[in-house]
Amino acid sequence: MLALTISSDNAVRLKLAEVDEPQPCVLPDEVSYVSAATLPVAGTTALRTLRHGGDLAGQRVLITGASGAVGRFQIQIAREQGASATAIAAARHAGDLRDLGAEQVVEAIELAEGPFSLITESVGGESLARAIERVAPGGTIVMLGSSSGELTPIGFRQFVPGHEGARLQTFAYYTSGSGIGADIAALLALAAAGRLETRIALTVPWTDIAQALEALRQRSFSGKAVLTMAG
């Protein structure tokens, strides 16, 4: 499985992820191959990070980096599971993210009023420190990235008093467990039912990979870039 990623130092990398065994899924007629291509990494990352919050019905969820591909899926899946999602994103994305199911959209984590039972944190640095201030007692912060490239000093006094029992959970896609096929099938079912939008911002042939890499480096779109192959 190939994935294009951009790091905090603005470097774009093409990663090859090994799949232990074939896990085929039936593609519903309602979902195109291009739309389905957005799900294996971003979609399953969103689904699996939210699982760390347990039963989300009636819970409050905070999502940083919400305008990215993973964040957009997290908003929609949280909505499907009955959670109230607050999204951190630039103001220009507010209307779009509300349409996806975010109940609140704020530009900075300092403006998010907690507590939240689950926080998905992909920025790191000061954002992670602010997330700790907003996690509910017994809640969970899932760390799935560090787009800021900054480290976060963490100590006992950040949790006590006020956030007793809260935990930090790291998430790495390549160690997130088996059953990817079943998760993709569940996401495909949501997409086929019109309950999961797969935002495709750029579709180019594999031979035009340089165009996709430059667009990623410039962060010029919100959504997924899909490379197609002839034949």
Short mmCIF file of C-alpha atoms in Angstrom, two decimals:
data_model
loop_
_atom_site.label_atom_id
_atom_site.label_comp_id
_atom_site.label_asym_id
_atom_site.label_seq_id
_atom_site.Cartn_x
_atom_site.Cartn_y
_atom_site.Cartn_z
CA MET A 1 0.00 0.00 0.00
CA LEU A 2 1.41 3.41 -0.98
CA ALA A 3 0.70 6.69 0.80
CA LEU A 4 1.84 10.26 0.20
CA THR A 5 2.56 12.15 3.43
CA ILE A 6 3.86 15.60 4.37
CA SER A 7 5.94 16.13 7.50
CA SER A 8 6.33 19.11 9.82
CA ASP A 9 9.47 20.22 7.94
CA ASN A 10 7.40 20.44 4.72
CA ALA A 11 9.05 17.36 3.24
CA VAL A 12 6.82 15.11 1.16
CA ARG A 13 7.43 11.38 1.41
CA LEU A 14 6.09 8.35 -0.42
CA LYS A 15 5.65 5.51 2.07
CA LEU A 16 5.15 1.83 1.40
CA ALA A 17 3.09 0.04 4.05
CA GLU A 18 3.25 -3.73 4.15
CA VAL A 19 -0.01 -5.67 4.36
CA ASP A 20 0.39 -9.01 6.14
CA GLU A 21 -2.28 -10.82 4.19
CA PRO A 22 -4.86 -10.03 1.52
CA GLN A 23 -8.05 -8.56 2.95
CA PRO A 24 -10.33 -8.01 -0.03
CA CYS A 25 -13.46 -5.89 0.17
CA VAL A 26 -16.46 -5.77 -2.12
CA LEU A 27 -16.75 -2.32 -3.65
CA PRO A 28 -20.40 -1.14 -3.59
CA ASP A 29 -21.81 0.14 -6.85
CA GLU A 30 -22.42 3.52 -5.20
CA VAL A 31 -18.72 4.09 -4.47
CA SER A 32 -16.15 4.76 -7.20
CA TYR A 33 -12.68 3.29 -7.20
CA VAL A 34 -11.25 6.79 -6.74
CA SER A 35 -13.43 7.46 -3.69
CA ALA A 36 -12.59 4.06 -2.22
CA ALA A 37 -8.88 4.85 -2.57
CA THR A 38 -9.20 7.55 0.11
CA LEU A 39 -10.26 5.08 2.82
CA PRO A 40 -7.48 2.54 3.55
CA VAL A 41 -5.18 4.93 5.46
CA ALA A 42 -7.06 8.14 6.36
CA GLY A 43 -10.42 6.45 6.87
CA THR A 44 -9.19 3.58 9.00
CA THR A 45 -6.95 5.92 11.00
CA ALA A 46 -10.00 8.03 11.83
CA LEU A 47 -12.06 4.99 12.78
CA ARG A 48 -9.37 3.40 14.92
CA THR A 49 -8.37 6.55 16.78
CA LEU A 50 -11.99 7.16 17.75
CA ARG A 51 -12.27 3.62 19.10
CA HIS A 52 -9.90 4.59 21.90
CA GLY A 53 -12.79 6.65 23.28
CA GLY A 54 -15.04 3.62 23.72
CA ASP A 55 -18.78 4.24 23.39
CA LEU A 56 -19.00 7.81 22.08
CA ALA A 57 -22.78 8.20 22.24
CA GLY A 58 -23.50 11.43 24.08
CA GLN A 59 -19.79 12.18 24.57
CA ARG A 60 -17.84 15.29 23.61
CA VAL A 61 -14.94 14.84 21.19
CA LEU A 62 -12.26 17.40 20.30
CA ILE A 63 -10.46 17.04 16.95
CA THR A 64 -7.31 19.02 16.13
CA GLY A 65 -6.15 19.36 12.53
CA ALA A 66 -9.78 18.86 11.62
CA SER A 67 -9.62 20.15 8.04
CA GLY A 68 -7.24 17.38 6.97
CA ALA A 69 -8.33 14.07 5.51
CA VAL A 70 -8.22 12.17 8.82
CA GLY A 71 -9.94 14.97 10.71
CA ARG A 72 -12.77 15.18 8.19
CA PHE A 73 -13.40 11.46 8.53
CA GLN A 74 -13.21 11.71 12.33
CA ILE A 75 -15.91 14.37 12.39
CA GLN A 76 -18.26 12.25 10.31
CA ILE A 77 -17.63 8.99 12.17
CA ALA A 78 -18.02 10.72 15.54
CA ARG A 79 -21.34 12.11 14.33
CA GLU A 80 -22.45 8.64 13.24
CA GLN A 81 -21.61 7.31 16.70
CA GLY A 82 -23.69 9.96 18.45
CA ALA A 83 -20.87 12.18 19.71
CA SER A 84 -20.70 15.96 19.78
CA ALA A 85 -17.58 16.99 17.84
CA THR A 86 -15.65 20.23 18.22
CA ALA A 87 -13.22 20.86 15.36
CA ILE A 88 -10.06 22.96 15.39
CA ALA A 89 -9.50 24.49 11.95
CA ALA A 90 -9.03 27.77 10.11
CA ALA A 91 -12.14 29.92 9.78
CA ARG A 92 -12.36 29.29 6.03
CA HIS A 93 -13.17 25.64 6.74
CA ALA A 94 -15.88 26.30 9.33
CA GLY A 95 -18.94 25.98 7.10
CA ASP A 96 -17.64 22.88 5.39
CA LEU A 97 -16.83 21.12 8.68
CA ARG A 98 -20.20 22.00 10.18
CA ASP A 99 -21.84 20.44 7.13
CA LEU A 100 -19.89 17.26 7.89
CA GLY A 101 -21.27 17.17 11.42
CA ALA A 102 -19.06 19.32 13.65
CA GLU A 103 -21.20 21.06 16.25
CA GLN A 104 -18.53 23.68 16.89
CA VAL A 105 -15.56 24.91 14.85
CA VAL A 106 -12.93 27.14 16.46
CA GLU A 107 -9.66 28.46 15.08
CA ALA A 108 -7.48 27.67 18.08
CA ILE A 109 -7.55 25.01 20.79
CA GLU A 110 -7.50 27.78 23.39
CA LEU A 111 -11.04 28.65 22.24
CA ALA A 112 -12.38 25.13 22.75
CA GLU A 113 -14.36 24.84 25.98
CA GLY A 114 -13.87 21.46 27.65
CA PRO A 115 -13.99 19.04 29.14
CA PHE A 116 -13.83 16.42 26.40
CA SER A 117 -13.95 12.68 26.97
CA LEU A 118 -11.85 12.07 23.83
CA ILE A 119 -9.33 14.32 22.11
CA THR A 120 -7.59 13.33 18.89
CA GLU A 121 -4.37 15.33 18.72
CA SER A 122 -2.25 15.57 15.56
CA VAL A 123 -0.43 18.88 16.05
CA GLY A 124 1.79 18.35 19.10
CA GLY A 125 3.76 21.03 20.92
CA GLU A 126 1.60 23.68 22.59
CA SER A 127 -1.55 22.15 21.11
CA LEU A 128 -0.97 18.91 23.03
CA ALA A 129 -0.34 20.84 26.24
CA ARG A 130 -3.63 22.69 25.76
CA ALA A 131 -5.37 19.40 25.03
CA ILE A 132 -4.35 18.07 28.44
CA GLU A 133 -6.01 21.11 30.01
CA ARG A 134 -9.27 20.15 28.29
CA VAL A 135 -9.47 16.39 28.78
CA ALA A 136 -12.12 15.13 31.20
CA PRO A 137 -11.16 13.01 34.22
CA GLY A 138 -10.84 9.45 32.94
CA GLY A 139 -10.76 10.71 29.36
CA THR A 140 -8.32 9.91 26.58
CA ILE A 141 -6.01 11.94 24.36
CA VAL A 142 -4.96 10.03 21.25
CA MET A 143 -1.70 11.34 19.78
CA LEU A 144 -1.60 10.50 16.08
CA GLY A 145 0.88 13.05 14.75
CA SER A 146 2.96 16.14 15.38
CA SER A 147 2.52 18.50 12.45
CA SER A 148 4.07 21.35 14.46
CA GLY A 149 7.30 19.40 14.89
CA GLU A 150 7.44 20.66 18.48
CA LEU A 151 8.00 18.65 21.65
CA THR A 152 5.63 18.90 24.62
CA PRO A 153 6.93 18.85 28.20
CA ILE A 154 4.54 16.66 30.19
CA GLY A 155 4.34 16.28 33.95
CA PHE A 156 2.12 14.94 36.72
CA ARG A 157 0.83 18.39 37.70
CA GLN A 158 -0.76 18.86 34.30
CA PHE A 159 -3.21 16.10 35.17
CA VAL A 160 -3.71 16.56 38.90
CA PRO A 161 -5.90 18.16 40.03
CA GLY A 162 -8.73 18.25 37.49
CA HIS A 163 -7.83 15.53 35.00
CA GLU A 164 -7.38 12.49 37.21
CA GLY A 165 -7.36 9.16 35.40
CA ALA A 166 -6.92 10.74 31.98
CA ARG A 167 -4.49 8.97 29.69
CA LEU A 168 -2.28 9.68 26.71
CA GLN A 169 -2.50 7.08 23.93
CA THR A 170 -0.13 7.02 20.97
CA PHE A 171 -1.43 5.82 17.62
CA ALA A 172 0.65 4.54 14.69
CA TYR A 173 -1.23 3.15 11.72
CA TYR A 174 1.26 0.37 11.03
CA THR A 175 0.89 -1.06 14.55
CA SER A 176 -2.85 -0.52 14.93
CA GLY A 177 -3.76 -4.20 14.51
CA SER A 178 -5.32 -6.54 12.00
CA GLY A 179 -8.82 -6.44 10.56
CA ILE A 180 -8.16 -3.60 8.13
CA GLY A 181 -10.40 -5.31 5.58
CA ALA A 182 -13.38 -5.29 7.95
CA ASP A 183 -12.80 -1.64 8.81
CA ILE A 184 -12.61 -0.62 5.16
CA ALA A 185 -15.82 -2.57 4.49
CA ALA A 186 -17.57 -0.67 7.29
CA LEU A 187 -16.39 2.66 5.86
CA LEU A 188 -17.47 1.64 2.35
CA ALA A 189 -20.95 0.86 3.70
CA LEU A 190 -21.18 4.34 5.21
CA ALA A 191 -19.98 5.93 1.97
CA ALA A 192 -22.46 3.89 -0.10
CA ALA A 193 -25.28 5.04 2.18
CA GLY A 194 -24.27 8.69 1.70
CA ARG A 195 -23.22 9.04 5.33
CA LEU A 196 -19.47 9.42 4.74
CA GLU A 197 -18.09 11.99 2.33
CA THR A 198 -14.77 11.19 0.67
CA ARG A 199 -13.39 14.58 -0.32
CA ILE A 200 -11.16 14.21 -3.36
CA ALA A 201 -9.36 17.45 -4.01
CA LEU A 202 -6.96 16.27 -6.69
CA THR A 203 -6.94 13.32 -9.10
CA VAL A 204 -3.96 12.90 -11.40
CA PRO A 205 -2.33 10.03 -13.31
CA TRP A 206 0.56 8.25 -11.61
CA THR A 207 2.89 9.80 -14.19
CA ASP A 208 2.01 13.28 -12.83
CA ILE A 209 3.07 12.45 -9.28
CA ALA A 210 5.25 15.58 -9.16
CA GLN A 211 2.11 17.72 -9.42
CA ALA A 212 0.54 15.95 -6.46
CA LEU A 213 3.73 16.23 -4.42
CA GLU A 214 3.97 19.96 -5.01
CA ALA A 215 0.30 20.50 -4.13
CA LEU A 216 0.84 18.59 -0.89
CA ARG A 217 3.96 20.61 -0.11
CA GLN A 218 2.09 23.87 -0.66
CA ARG A 219 -0.91 22.62 1.38
CA SER A 220 -3.07 24.09 -1.37
CA PHE A 221 -6.13 21.88 -0.90
CA SER A 222 -8.34 20.27 1.72
CA GLY A 223 -9.02 16.60 1.11
CA LYS A 224 -7.22 13.73 -0.56
CA ALA A 225 -4.96 13.51 -3.58
CA VAL A 226 -5.52 10.31 -5.58
CA LEU A 227 -3.10 8.91 -8.13
CA THR A 228 -4.64 6.78 -10.85
CA MET A 229 -3.02 4.03 -12.90
CA ALA A 230 -3.98 3.12 -16.46
CA GLY A 231 -4.93 -0.42 -17.37
#
